[in-house]
Every structure is written in C-alpha cells, then in structure tokens.
C-alpha atoms as an extended CHARMM CRD file, in Angstrom:
* protein
*
       240  EXT
         1         1  UNK       CA             -6.3250000000      -28.1610000000       20.8530000000  PROA      1               0.0000000000
         2         2  UNK       CA             -7.0070000000      -24.7220000000       22.3080000000  PROA      2               0.0000000000
         3         3  UNK       CA             -5.1740000000      -25.6060000000       25.5240000000  PROA      3               0.0000000000
         4         4  UNK       CA             -2.1290000000      -26.7680000000       23.5700000000  PROA      4               0.0000000000
         5         5  UNK       CA             -2.0580000000      -23.4740000000       21.7060000000  PROA      5               0.0000000000
         6         6  UNK       CA             -2.3210000000      -21.4800000000       24.9440000000  PROA      6               0.0000000000
         7         7  UNK       CA              0.5410000000      -23.3830000000       26.5420000000  PROA      7               0.0000000000
         8         8  UNK       CA              2.8350000000      -23.1710000000       23.5170000000  PROA      8               0.0000000000
         9         9  UNK       CA              5.9020000000      -20.9730000000       24.0620000000  PROA      9               0.0000000000
        10        10  UNK       CA              5.9830000000      -19.8350000000       20.4390000000  PROA      10              0.0000000000
        11        11  UNK       CA              2.4710000000      -19.3950000000       19.0390000000  PROA      11              0.0000000000
        12        12  UNK       CA              3.6670000000      -18.7990000000       15.4560000000  PROA      12              0.0000000000
        13        13  UNK       CA              5.7340000000      -22.0040000000       15.4580000000  PROA      13              0.0000000000
        14        14  UNK       CA              2.7900000000      -23.9330000000       16.8920000000  PROA      14              0.0000000000
        15        15  UNK       CA              0.4870000000      -22.6950000000       14.1240000000  PROA      15              0.0000000000
        16        16  UNK       CA              3.0460000000      -23.5120000000       11.4220000000  PROA      16              0.0000000000
        17        17  UNK       CA              4.0100000000      -26.9500000000       12.7260000000  PROA      17              0.0000000000
        18        18  UNK       CA              0.3660000000      -27.9880000000       13.1570000000  PROA      18              0.0000000000
        19        19  UNK       CA             -0.7410000000      -26.5180000000        9.8060000000  PROA      19              0.0000000000
        20        20  UNK       CA             -3.3920000000      -24.3230000000       11.4220000000  PROA      20              0.0000000000
        21        21  UNK       CA             -3.3590000000      -21.5480000000        8.8270000000  PROA      21              0.0000000000
        22        22  UNK       CA             -6.8310000000      -22.4840000000        7.6020000000  PROA      22              0.0000000000
        23        23  UNK       CA             -8.2140000000      -22.2590000000       11.1460000000  PROA      23              0.0000000000
        24        24  UNK       CA             -6.6050000000      -18.8790000000       11.7740000000  PROA      24              0.0000000000
        25        25  UNK       CA             -7.5910000000      -17.2830000000        8.4690000000  PROA      25              0.0000000000
        26        26  UNK       CA            -11.2390000000      -18.3590000000        8.8380000000  PROA      26              0.0000000000
        27        27  UNK       CA            -11.6320000000      -17.5290000000       12.5240000000  PROA      27              0.0000000000
        28        28  UNK       CA            -14.0400000000      -15.2050000000       14.3480000000  PROA      28              0.0000000000
        29        29  UNK       CA            -12.2550000000      -12.4980000000       16.3350000000  PROA      29              0.0000000000
        30        30  UNK       CA            -14.0230000000      -10.1810000000       18.7740000000  PROA      30              0.0000000000
        31        31  UNK       CA            -11.8370000000       -7.2200000000       19.8030000000  PROA      31              0.0000000000
        32        32  UNK       CA            -13.3450000000       -5.3920000000       22.7820000000  PROA      32              0.0000000000
        33        33  UNK       CA            -10.3100000000       -3.3730000000       23.8930000000  PROA      33              0.0000000000
        34        34  UNK       CA             -8.2230000000       -0.8440000000       21.9890000000  PROA      34              0.0000000000
        35        35  UNK       CA             -4.8560000000       -2.2100000000       20.9530000000  PROA      35              0.0000000000
        36        36  UNK       CA             -1.5930000000       -1.3010000000       19.2530000000  PROA      36              0.0000000000
        37        37  UNK       CA              0.5450000000       -3.3350000000       16.8830000000  PROA      37              0.0000000000
        38        38  UNK       CA              4.2120000000       -2.3370000000       16.8730000000  PROA      38              0.0000000000
        39        39  UNK       CA              6.4820000000       -5.0530000000       15.5020000000  PROA      39              0.0000000000
        40        40  UNK       CA              9.3180000000       -4.7790000000       13.0050000000  PROA      40              0.0000000000
        41        41  UNK       CA              8.2020000000       -7.9700000000       11.2570000000  PROA      41              0.0000000000
        42        42  UNK       CA              4.5090000000       -7.0890000000       10.9970000000  PROA      42              0.0000000000
        43        43  UNK       CA              3.3020000000       -6.3400000000        7.4470000000  PROA      43              0.0000000000
        44        44  UNK       CA             -0.3970000000       -7.1760000000        7.8010000000  PROA      44              0.0000000000
        45        45  UNK       CA             -2.7690000000      -10.0180000000        8.6170000000  PROA      45              0.0000000000
        46        46  UNK       CA             -3.1170000000      -12.3630000000        5.6440000000  PROA      46              0.0000000000
        47        47  UNK       CA             -1.3210000000      -12.5290000000        2.3110000000  PROA      47              0.0000000000
        48        48  UNK       CA             -1.9720000000      -13.7710000000       -1.2190000000  PROA      48              0.0000000000
        49        49  UNK       CA             -1.3860000000      -17.3980000000       -0.2100000000  PROA      49              0.0000000000
        50        50  UNK       CA             -3.3290000000      -17.2130000000        3.0560000000  PROA      50              0.0000000000
        51        51  UNK       CA             -5.7720000000      -14.2700000000        2.7680000000  PROA      51              0.0000000000
        52        52  UNK       CA             -7.8920000000      -13.4150000000        5.7820000000  PROA      52              0.0000000000
        53        53  UNK       CA            -11.3780000000      -14.8910000000        5.2890000000  PROA      53              0.0000000000
        54        54  UNK       CA            -12.7490000000      -14.5980000000        8.8120000000  PROA      54              0.0000000000
        55        55  UNK       CA            -14.7670000000      -12.1310000000       10.8620000000  PROA      55              0.0000000000
        56        56  UNK       CA            -13.0480000000       -9.3080000000       12.7590000000  PROA      56              0.0000000000
        57        57  UNK       CA            -15.4300000000       -7.3710000000       15.0260000000  PROA      57              0.0000000000
        58        58  UNK       CA            -14.8530000000       -4.4430000000       17.3680000000  PROA      58              0.0000000000
        59        59  UNK       CA            -17.0710000000       -2.9890000000       20.0870000000  PROA      59              0.0000000000
        60        60  UNK       CA            -20.2490000000       -0.9790000000       19.4590000000  PROA      60              0.0000000000
        61        61  UNK       CA            -18.2530000000        2.2530000000       19.9440000000  PROA      61              0.0000000000
        62        62  UNK       CA            -15.6260000000        1.0440000000       17.4220000000  PROA      62              0.0000000000
        63        63  UNK       CA            -12.4490000000       -0.5290000000       18.7180000000  PROA      63              0.0000000000
        64        64  UNK       CA             -9.3490000000        1.5650000000       17.9970000000  PROA      64              0.0000000000
        65        65  UNK       CA             -6.3770000000       -0.2790000000       16.5170000000  PROA      65              0.0000000000
        66        66  UNK       CA             -3.0800000000        1.5280000000       15.9450000000  PROA      66              0.0000000000
        67        67  UNK       CA             -0.4930000000       -0.1920000000       13.7780000000  PROA      67              0.0000000000
        68        68  UNK       CA              2.8110000000        0.6680000000       12.1380000000  PROA      68              0.0000000000
        69        69  UNK       CA              4.5000000000       -1.0400000000        9.2150000000  PROA      69              0.0000000000
        70        70  UNK       CA              8.0470000000       -0.4650000000        8.0080000000  PROA      70              0.0000000000
        71        71  UNK       CA              9.3390000000       -2.4510000000        5.0660000000  PROA      71              0.0000000000
        72        72  UNK       CA             11.5900000000       -2.2770000000        2.0280000000  PROA      72              0.0000000000
        73        73  UNK       CA             10.7240000000       -3.0320000000       -1.5780000000  PROA      73              0.0000000000
        74        74  UNK       CA             11.0860000000       -6.7010000000       -2.4140000000  PROA      74              0.0000000000
        75        75  UNK       CA             10.4280000000       -8.9990000000       -5.3470000000  PROA      75              0.0000000000
        76        76  UNK       CA              6.9050000000      -10.1460000000       -6.1690000000  PROA      76              0.0000000000
        77        77  UNK       CA              3.5660000000       -8.7840000000       -5.0320000000  PROA      77              0.0000000000
        78        78  UNK       CA              3.6370000000       -7.2300000000       -1.5630000000  PROA      78              0.0000000000
        79        79  UNK       CA              0.6050000000       -6.3030000000        0.5250000000  PROA      79              0.0000000000
        80        80  UNK       CA              0.6670000000       -3.8250000000        3.4080000000  PROA      80              0.0000000000
        81        81  UNK       CA             -2.0460000000       -2.6610000000        5.8100000000  PROA      81              0.0000000000
        82        82  UNK       CA             -3.5560000000       -3.8670000000        9.0600000000  PROA      82              0.0000000000
        83        83  UNK       CA             -4.6400000000       -6.6850000000        6.7480000000  PROA      83              0.0000000000
        84        84  UNK       CA             -2.4770000000       -7.7300000000        3.8380000000  PROA      84              0.0000000000
        85        85  UNK       CA             -5.2410000000       -9.3570000000        1.7910000000  PROA      85              0.0000000000
        86        86  UNK       CA             -8.9540000000       -9.6400000000        2.6400000000  PROA      86              0.0000000000
        87        87  UNK       CA            -10.7790000000      -12.3180000000        0.6960000000  PROA      87              0.0000000000
        88        88  UNK       CA            -14.4230000000      -12.6230000000       -0.3340000000  PROA      88              0.0000000000
        89        89  UNK       CA            -15.6610000000      -14.2590000000        2.8730000000  PROA      89              0.0000000000
        90        90  UNK       CA            -14.0180000000      -11.6980000000        5.1890000000  PROA      90              0.0000000000
        91        91  UNK       CA            -16.0630000000       -9.2440000000        7.2660000000  PROA      91              0.0000000000
        92        92  UNK       CA            -14.7790000000       -6.2800000000        9.2960000000  PROA      92              0.0000000000
        93        93  UNK       CA            -17.1320000000       -4.4700000000       11.6710000000  PROA      93              0.0000000000
        94        94  UNK       CA            -16.9600000000       -1.5840000000       14.1740000000  PROA      94              0.0000000000
        95        95  UNK       CA            -13.2960000000       -0.6270000000       13.8340000000  PROA      95              0.0000000000
        96        96  UNK       CA            -11.3710000000        2.6540000000       14.1250000000  PROA      96              0.0000000000
        97        97  UNK       CA             -8.0840000000        2.0030000000       12.3320000000  PROA      97              0.0000000000
        98        98  UNK       CA             -5.0130000000        4.2360000000       12.5190000000  PROA      98              0.0000000000
        99        99  UNK       CA             -2.2620000000        2.8860000000       10.3070000000  PROA      99              0.0000000000
       100       100  UNK       CA              1.1940000000        4.2930000000        9.5140000000  PROA      100             0.0000000000
       101       101  UNK       CA              2.9820000000        2.6060000000        6.6100000000  PROA      101             0.0000000000
       102       102  UNK       CA              6.4970000000        3.3420000000        5.4090000000  PROA      102             0.0000000000
       103       103  UNK       CA              7.9950000000        1.5810000000        2.3760000000  PROA      103             0.0000000000
       104       104  UNK       CA             11.5960000000        2.3690000000        1.4830000000  PROA      104             0.0000000000
       105       105  UNK       CA             13.4660000000        1.9580000000       -1.7730000000  PROA      105             0.0000000000
       106       106  UNK       CA             15.3290000000       -1.2920000000       -2.2770000000  PROA      106             0.0000000000
       107       107  UNK       CA             19.0960000000       -1.0280000000       -2.4480000000  PROA      107             0.0000000000
       108       108  UNK       CA             19.0570000000       -3.2330000000       -5.5630000000  PROA      108             0.0000000000
       109       109  UNK       CA             17.1650000000       -3.0880000000       -8.8690000000  PROA      109             0.0000000000
       110       110  UNK       CA             16.4650000000        0.6300000000       -8.4490000000  PROA      110             0.0000000000
       111       111  UNK       CA             14.9100000000        1.9420000000      -11.6360000000  PROA      111             0.0000000000
       112       112  UNK       CA             14.9100000000       -1.5090000000      -13.2530000000  PROA      112             0.0000000000
       113       113  UNK       CA             11.4490000000       -1.5610000000      -14.8360000000  PROA      113             0.0000000000
       114       114  UNK       CA             11.9650000000       -5.0900000000      -16.1110000000  PROA      114             0.0000000000
       115       115  UNK       CA             11.4790000000       -6.4070000000      -12.5640000000  PROA      115             0.0000000000
       116       116  UNK       CA              8.3140000000       -4.3440000000      -12.1040000000  PROA      116             0.0000000000
       117       117  UNK       CA              6.7110000000       -5.6750000000       -8.9370000000  PROA      117             0.0000000000
       118       118  UNK       CA              3.5670000000       -4.4560000000       -7.2300000000  PROA      118             0.0000000000
       119       119  UNK       CA              3.1150000000       -2.6390000000       -3.9410000000  PROA      119             0.0000000000
       120       120  UNK       CA             -0.4200000000       -2.8080000000       -2.5180000000  PROA      120             0.0000000000
       121       121  UNK       CA             -0.8420000000       -0.4040000000        0.3880000000  PROA      121             0.0000000000
       122       122  UNK       CA             -3.9990000000        0.5490000000        2.2930000000  PROA      122             0.0000000000
       123       123  UNK       CA             -5.1400000000        1.8280000000        5.6720000000  PROA      123             0.0000000000
       124       124  UNK       CA             -7.3790000000       -1.2280000000        6.0790000000  PROA      124             0.0000000000
       125       125  UNK       CA             -5.8350000000       -3.7270000000        3.6580000000  PROA      125             0.0000000000
       126       126  UNK       CA             -3.3590000000       -3.8300000000        0.8220000000  PROA      126             0.0000000000
       127       127  UNK       CA             -5.9210000000       -5.6630000000       -1.3040000000  PROA      127             0.0000000000
       128       128  UNK       CA             -9.6430000000       -6.2940000000       -0.7850000000  PROA      128             0.0000000000
       129       129  UNK       CA            -11.3320000000       -9.0360000000       -2.8030000000  PROA      129             0.0000000000
       130       130  UNK       CA            -15.0040000000       -8.1550000000       -2.3600000000  PROA      130             0.0000000000
       131       131  UNK       CA            -14.8160000000       -8.3870000000        1.4490000000  PROA      131             0.0000000000
       132       132  UNK       CA            -17.4230000000       -6.5540000000        3.5550000000  PROA      132             0.0000000000
       133       133  UNK       CA            -16.1890000000       -3.5450000000        5.5480000000  PROA      133             0.0000000000
       134       134  UNK       CA            -18.9150000000       -2.0570000000        7.7660000000  PROA      134             0.0000000000
       135       135  UNK       CA            -18.9760000000        0.8230000000       10.2850000000  PROA      135             0.0000000000
       136       136  UNK       CA            -15.2170000000        1.2000000000       10.0280000000  PROA      136             0.0000000000
       137       137  UNK       CA            -13.0950000000        4.3550000000        9.8530000000  PROA      137             0.0000000000
       138       138  UNK       CA             -9.5990000000        4.3480000000        8.3850000000  PROA      138             0.0000000000
       139       139  UNK       CA             -6.9680000000        7.0050000000        9.0300000000  PROA      139             0.0000000000
       140       140  UNK       CA             -3.7110000000        6.2410000000        7.2310000000  PROA      140             0.0000000000
       141       141  UNK       CA             -0.2890000000        7.8510000000        7.0080000000  PROA      141             0.0000000000
       142       142  UNK       CA              1.4490000000        6.4870000000        3.9290000000  PROA      142             0.0000000000
       143       143  UNK       CA              5.0260000000        7.1080000000        2.8210000000  PROA      143             0.0000000000
       144       144  UNK       CA              6.3540000000        5.2070000000       -0.1870000000  PROA      144             0.0000000000
       145       145  UNK       CA              9.7350000000        5.7050000000       -1.8340000000  PROA      145             0.0000000000
       146       146  UNK       CA              9.8290000000        3.0950000000       -4.5830000000  PROA      146             0.0000000000
       147       147  UNK       CA             12.5490000000        2.2880000000       -7.0610000000  PROA      147             0.0000000000
       148       148  UNK       CA             10.9990000000       -0.2600000000       -9.4210000000  PROA      148             0.0000000000
       149       149  UNK       CA              7.4470000000       -1.1100000000       -8.3070000000  PROA      149             0.0000000000
       150       150  UNK       CA              3.9800000000       -0.3090000000       -9.5530000000  PROA      150             0.0000000000
       151       151  UNK       CA              2.1780000000        1.3420000000       -6.6260000000  PROA      151             0.0000000000
       152       152  UNK       CA             -1.4320000000        0.8150000000       -5.5740000000  PROA      152             0.0000000000
       153       153  UNK       CA             -2.2320000000        2.9690000000       -2.5330000000  PROA      153             0.0000000000
       154       154  UNK       CA             -5.5170000000        4.0030000000       -0.9170000000  PROA      154             0.0000000000
       155       155  UNK       CA             -6.9360000000        5.2290000000        2.3630000000  PROA      155             0.0000000000
       156       156  UNK       CA             -8.9120000000        2.0130000000        2.7120000000  PROA      156             0.0000000000
       157       157  UNK       CA             -7.1870000000       -0.2720000000        0.1970000000  PROA      157             0.0000000000
       158       158  UNK       CA             -4.6600000000       -0.1640000000       -2.5890000000  PROA      158             0.0000000000
       159       159  UNK       CA             -6.6060000000       -2.5640000000       -4.8170000000  PROA      159             0.0000000000
       160       160  UNK       CA            -10.3470000000       -3.1800000000       -4.6460000000  PROA      160             0.0000000000
       161       161  UNK       CA            -12.3580000000       -5.8380000000       -6.4800000000  PROA      161             0.0000000000
       162       162  UNK       CA            -16.1280000000       -6.0960000000       -6.3520000000  PROA      162             0.0000000000
       163       163  UNK       CA            -16.8550000000       -2.3610000000       -6.4540000000  PROA      163             0.0000000000
       164       164  UNK       CA            -17.3480000000        0.2410000000       -3.7380000000  PROA      164             0.0000000000
       165       165  UNK       CA            -20.5810000000       -1.3120000000       -2.4770000000  PROA      165             0.0000000000
       166       166  UNK       CA            -18.5770000000       -3.6030000000       -0.1810000000  PROA      166             0.0000000000
       167       167  UNK       CA            -17.0440000000       -0.6120000000        1.6350000000  PROA      167             0.0000000000
       168       168  UNK       CA            -19.8630000000        1.9410000000        1.3280000000  PROA      168             0.0000000000
       169       169  UNK       CA            -20.5840000000        1.8310000000        5.0690000000  PROA      169             0.0000000000
       170       170  UNK       CA            -17.0310000000        2.8300000000        5.9050000000  PROA      170             0.0000000000
       171       171  UNK       CA            -15.1000000000        6.1080000000        5.8080000000  PROA      171             0.0000000000
       172       172  UNK       CA            -11.6090000000        7.3480000000        5.1780000000  PROA      172             0.0000000000
       173       173  UNK       CA            -10.6600000000       10.2590000000        7.4570000000  PROA      173             0.0000000000
       174       174  UNK       CA             -7.8370000000       12.2800000000        5.9300000000  PROA      174             0.0000000000
       175       175  UNK       CA             -7.9270000000       15.1430000000        8.4400000000  PROA      175             0.0000000000
       176       176  UNK       CA             -4.8780000000       13.9680000000       10.3980000000  PROA      176             0.0000000000
       177       177  UNK       CA             -2.9100000000       12.1790000000        7.7080000000  PROA      177             0.0000000000
       178       178  UNK       CA             -0.1340000000       12.9270000000        5.2360000000  PROA      178             0.0000000000
       179       179  UNK       CA              0.9390000000       10.9210000000        2.2140000000  PROA      179             0.0000000000
       180       180  UNK       CA              4.2440000000       10.9450000000        0.3440000000  PROA      180             0.0000000000
       181       181  UNK       CA              4.4120000000        8.8390000000       -2.8310000000  PROA      181             0.0000000000
       182       182  UNK       CA              7.6290000000        8.7580000000       -4.8480000000  PROA      182             0.0000000000
       183       183  UNK       CA              8.4650000000        6.3300000000       -7.6290000000  PROA      183             0.0000000000
       184       184  UNK       CA             11.8050000000        6.3620000000       -9.4340000000  PROA      184             0.0000000000
       185       185  UNK       CA             10.6630000000        3.9260000000      -12.1190000000  PROA      185             0.0000000000
       186       186  UNK       CA              8.4930000000        4.5140000000      -15.1710000000  PROA      186             0.0000000000
       187       187  UNK       CA              5.7690000000        2.2710000000      -13.7690000000  PROA      187             0.0000000000
       188       188  UNK       CA              2.3190000000        3.5850000000      -12.9200000000  PROA      188             0.0000000000
       189       189  UNK       CA              1.0710000000        4.8800000000       -9.5830000000  PROA      189             0.0000000000
       190       190  UNK       CA             -2.5730000000        4.2380000000       -8.6760000000  PROA      190             0.0000000000
       191       191  UNK       CA             -3.5170000000        6.3990000000       -5.6960000000  PROA      191             0.0000000000
       192       192  UNK       CA             -6.9250000000        7.3230000000       -4.2490000000  PROA      192             0.0000000000
       193       193  UNK       CA             -8.5810000000        8.3660000000       -1.0110000000  PROA      193             0.0000000000
       194       194  UNK       CA            -10.6830000000        5.1930000000       -0.8510000000  PROA      194             0.0000000000
       195       195  UNK       CA             -8.9170000000        2.8290000000       -3.2640000000  PROA      195             0.0000000000
       196       196  UNK       CA             -5.9200000000        3.2120000000       -5.5270000000  PROA      196             0.0000000000
       197       197  UNK       CA             -7.4200000000        0.9080000000       -8.1370000000  PROA      197             0.0000000000
       198       198  UNK       CA            -10.9750000000       -0.4040000000       -8.4950000000  PROA      198             0.0000000000
       199       199  UNK       CA            -10.9700000000       -2.1750000000      -11.8510000000  PROA      199             0.0000000000
       200       200  UNK       CA            -11.5480000000       -1.1470000000      -15.4580000000  PROA      200             0.0000000000
       201       201  UNK       CA            -15.2330000000       -0.2590000000      -15.2780000000  PROA      201             0.0000000000
       202       202  UNK       CA            -16.5700000000        3.0470000000      -16.6080000000  PROA      202             0.0000000000
       203       203  UNK       CA            -15.3210000000        5.8820000000      -14.4250000000  PROA      203             0.0000000000
       204       204  UNK       CA            -18.5490000000        7.8060000000      -13.7480000000  PROA      204             0.0000000000
       205       205  UNK       CA            -20.4470000000        5.0670000000      -11.8250000000  PROA      205             0.0000000000
       206       206  UNK       CA            -17.3300000000        4.3150000000       -9.7570000000  PROA      206             0.0000000000
       207       207  UNK       CA            -16.8740000000        8.0000000000       -8.9250000000  PROA      207             0.0000000000
       208       208  UNK       CA            -20.4910000000        8.3020000000       -7.8230000000  PROA      208             0.0000000000
       209       209  UNK       CA            -20.0980000000        5.2530000000       -5.5880000000  PROA      209             0.0000000000
       210       210  UNK       CA            -16.9300000000        6.7500000000       -4.1450000000  PROA      210             0.0000000000
       211       211  UNK       CA            -18.6680000000       10.0640000000       -3.4760000000  PROA      211             0.0000000000
       212       212  UNK       CA            -21.4190000000        8.2590000000       -1.6090000000  PROA      212             0.0000000000
       213       213  UNK       CA            -18.7950000000        6.3830000000        0.4120000000  PROA      213             0.0000000000
       214       214  UNK       CA            -17.2500000000        9.6800000000        1.4910000000  PROA      214             0.0000000000
       215       215  UNK       CA            -20.5720000000       11.3570000000        2.1970000000  PROA      215             0.0000000000
       216       216  UNK       CA            -20.5880000000       13.0280000000        5.5930000000  PROA      216             0.0000000000
       217       217  UNK       CA            -16.8480000000       13.6820000000        5.7600000000  PROA      217             0.0000000000
       218       218  UNK       CA            -17.4120000000       17.4410000000        6.0190000000  PROA      218             0.0000000000
       219       219  UNK       CA            -18.5020000000       17.5560000000        2.3780000000  PROA      219             0.0000000000
       220       220  UNK       CA            -15.0020000000       16.9780000000        1.0880000000  PROA      220             0.0000000000
       221       221  UNK       CA            -13.1380000000       19.4440000000        3.3020000000  PROA      221             0.0000000000
       222       222  UNK       CA            -10.9320000000       16.7290000000        4.7930000000  PROA      222             0.0000000000
       223       223  UNK       CA            -11.0520000000       14.1790000000        1.9960000000  PROA      223             0.0000000000
       224       224  UNK       CA             -9.6190000000       16.6040000000       -0.5600000000  PROA      224             0.0000000000
       225       225  UNK       CA            -11.9050000000       15.5750000000       -3.4150000000  PROA      225             0.0000000000
       226       226  UNK       CA            -15.5040000000       16.1490000000       -4.3410000000  PROA      226             0.0000000000
       227       227  UNK       CA            -18.1070000000       14.4040000000       -2.2040000000  PROA      227             0.0000000000
       228       228  UNK       CA            -21.8130000000       13.7600000000       -2.4300000000  PROA      228             0.0000000000
       229       229  UNK       CA            -23.8170000000       15.2690000000        0.4340000000  PROA      229             0.0000000000
       230       230  UNK       CA            -27.5920000000       15.6850000000        0.6440000000  PROA      230             0.0000000000
       231       231  UNK       CA            -27.8560000000       14.8100000000       -3.0350000000  PROA      231             0.0000000000
       232       232  UNK       CA            -25.4600000000       17.5830000000       -4.1290000000  PROA      232             0.0000000000
       233       233  UNK       CA            -21.8670000000       17.3730000000       -5.3450000000  PROA      233             0.0000000000
       234       234  UNK       CA            -19.4220000000       19.6200000000       -3.4710000000  PROA      234             0.0000000000
       235       235  UNK       CA            -16.1490000000       20.2540000000       -5.2590000000  PROA      235             0.0000000000
       236       236  UNK       CA            -14.7550000000       23.5630000000       -3.9540000000  PROA      236             0.0000000000
       237       237  UNK       CA            -11.8860000000       21.8020000000       -2.2110000000  PROA      237             0.0000000000
       238       238  UNK       CA            -10.8100000000       20.2520000000       -5.5010000000  PROA      238             0.0000000000
       239       239  UNK       CA            -10.4380000000       23.5000000000       -7.3900000000  PROA      239             0.0000000000
       240       240  UNK       CA             -8.9620000000       25.4350000000       -4.4810000000  PROA      240             0.0000000000
C-alpha cells in the first residue's frame, strides 16, 4: 500500500521485495519544484528490462531538473541520461533538463573490438522508443572516453526510434554545453545534436525533421548545424 511504502526505511528494497517495478515504470509523476539528482549510483530512470512507460510532467513554466552521471564502461548495452530508456507509452512534458554525463574507459578490454558493447547517452534519455517529448529543453554536457564500445550520443537521446516527430516540440540548447567524445576502438561513433542515431531511413527527410526540431534556436548559432527558420535554411555556422 501507499502507506507501507511511505513508512519503509529503504524505498528501493521495498519496491524490489514487493515486485513493484511495473507500478513504478507506469506511474504518473507531477514535478512542481525544481530538483537536483546527485548520486554516485544514479545512471538514469528505466533500463532495457524495465523502461520508463509513465508520464513525467513539470510545471507550466517548465520544471528544472539538474542531474549528474558518472560511470565506467561495462559489458552489455548501457543507457545513460535522466532516463535510461523511454518506451512507447512514455510522455515527458514541461521540463528544463540540465544533464552532465561522464563515462570513463574501462580498465579491462580496452581496444578489444570483439567485446563491442553499446553506450547510449542522451541529455533526456539514452534511448527513446517512440516516446512523446513535449515542451522540453535539454542542455547536456557529455564526456565519453571509451575503450571498446560503440557510442550513440545526442543532446536529447543517443538512439531514437519512431522518427523526430515524437520530439519535434522539444529543443536542445547547446549554448552552455561542451562535448568530448573519444573512442580507442575501431567501432563507430554516432553523435548528433538531437539524436546520435535515428534509424536507416533516407537522410534528407530526417535532416528536414531535425531542422524543424531545432527551429528557433537562434537559427543555428548555438546548435552548431544548419537549422530551418521561417521556411529558410541557415547554414553559416556550419561552414564557419
């Protein structure tokens, strides 16, 4: 019951012992006050096994959430962001997210491409499976020093399925952020302002969707790539 949860000394143990993951991942969360998440063990809300499928809503003025993540490379698929994995049913609304993510090289398997694992890193979520992100701004500082992983990194998400239409009412603000991406292996790096990877569709329609998503961000001055503004493509920042 709700009262039992409130009185529990260790909330995480209570959730685990009572098998409440389904309740948590499908919940409705209204966040009225700004908050910060600073915890050495925090890597994001939701993972591949238990993706977040609920509703996460801030105030009308956008609730500010500051979070930091520090982790080392590890085996398997790893998801980092305020949310690790957002699934199809998930909805985020009215959020101002400031995320700093640092991933360090593992002391073992450095340069061993045979163990090629995946790092999914994003200011909102490591991976978004067609979730709806609305009226949300992401500002991410990302530093990755990888030894054997394939990297997917983006200002909103590292890996996006379902196309940019699910995030086209959100923005990535790169004016106050810096990224450092280093990979010692021969594996690929997929890096983008909005999403590192968005599928294998034809590039032109995806680029146009991305430009529309970034429309209004000072016509590309802060985003660092071309943007679509008032029906025109601005690209001066790209070519210097």
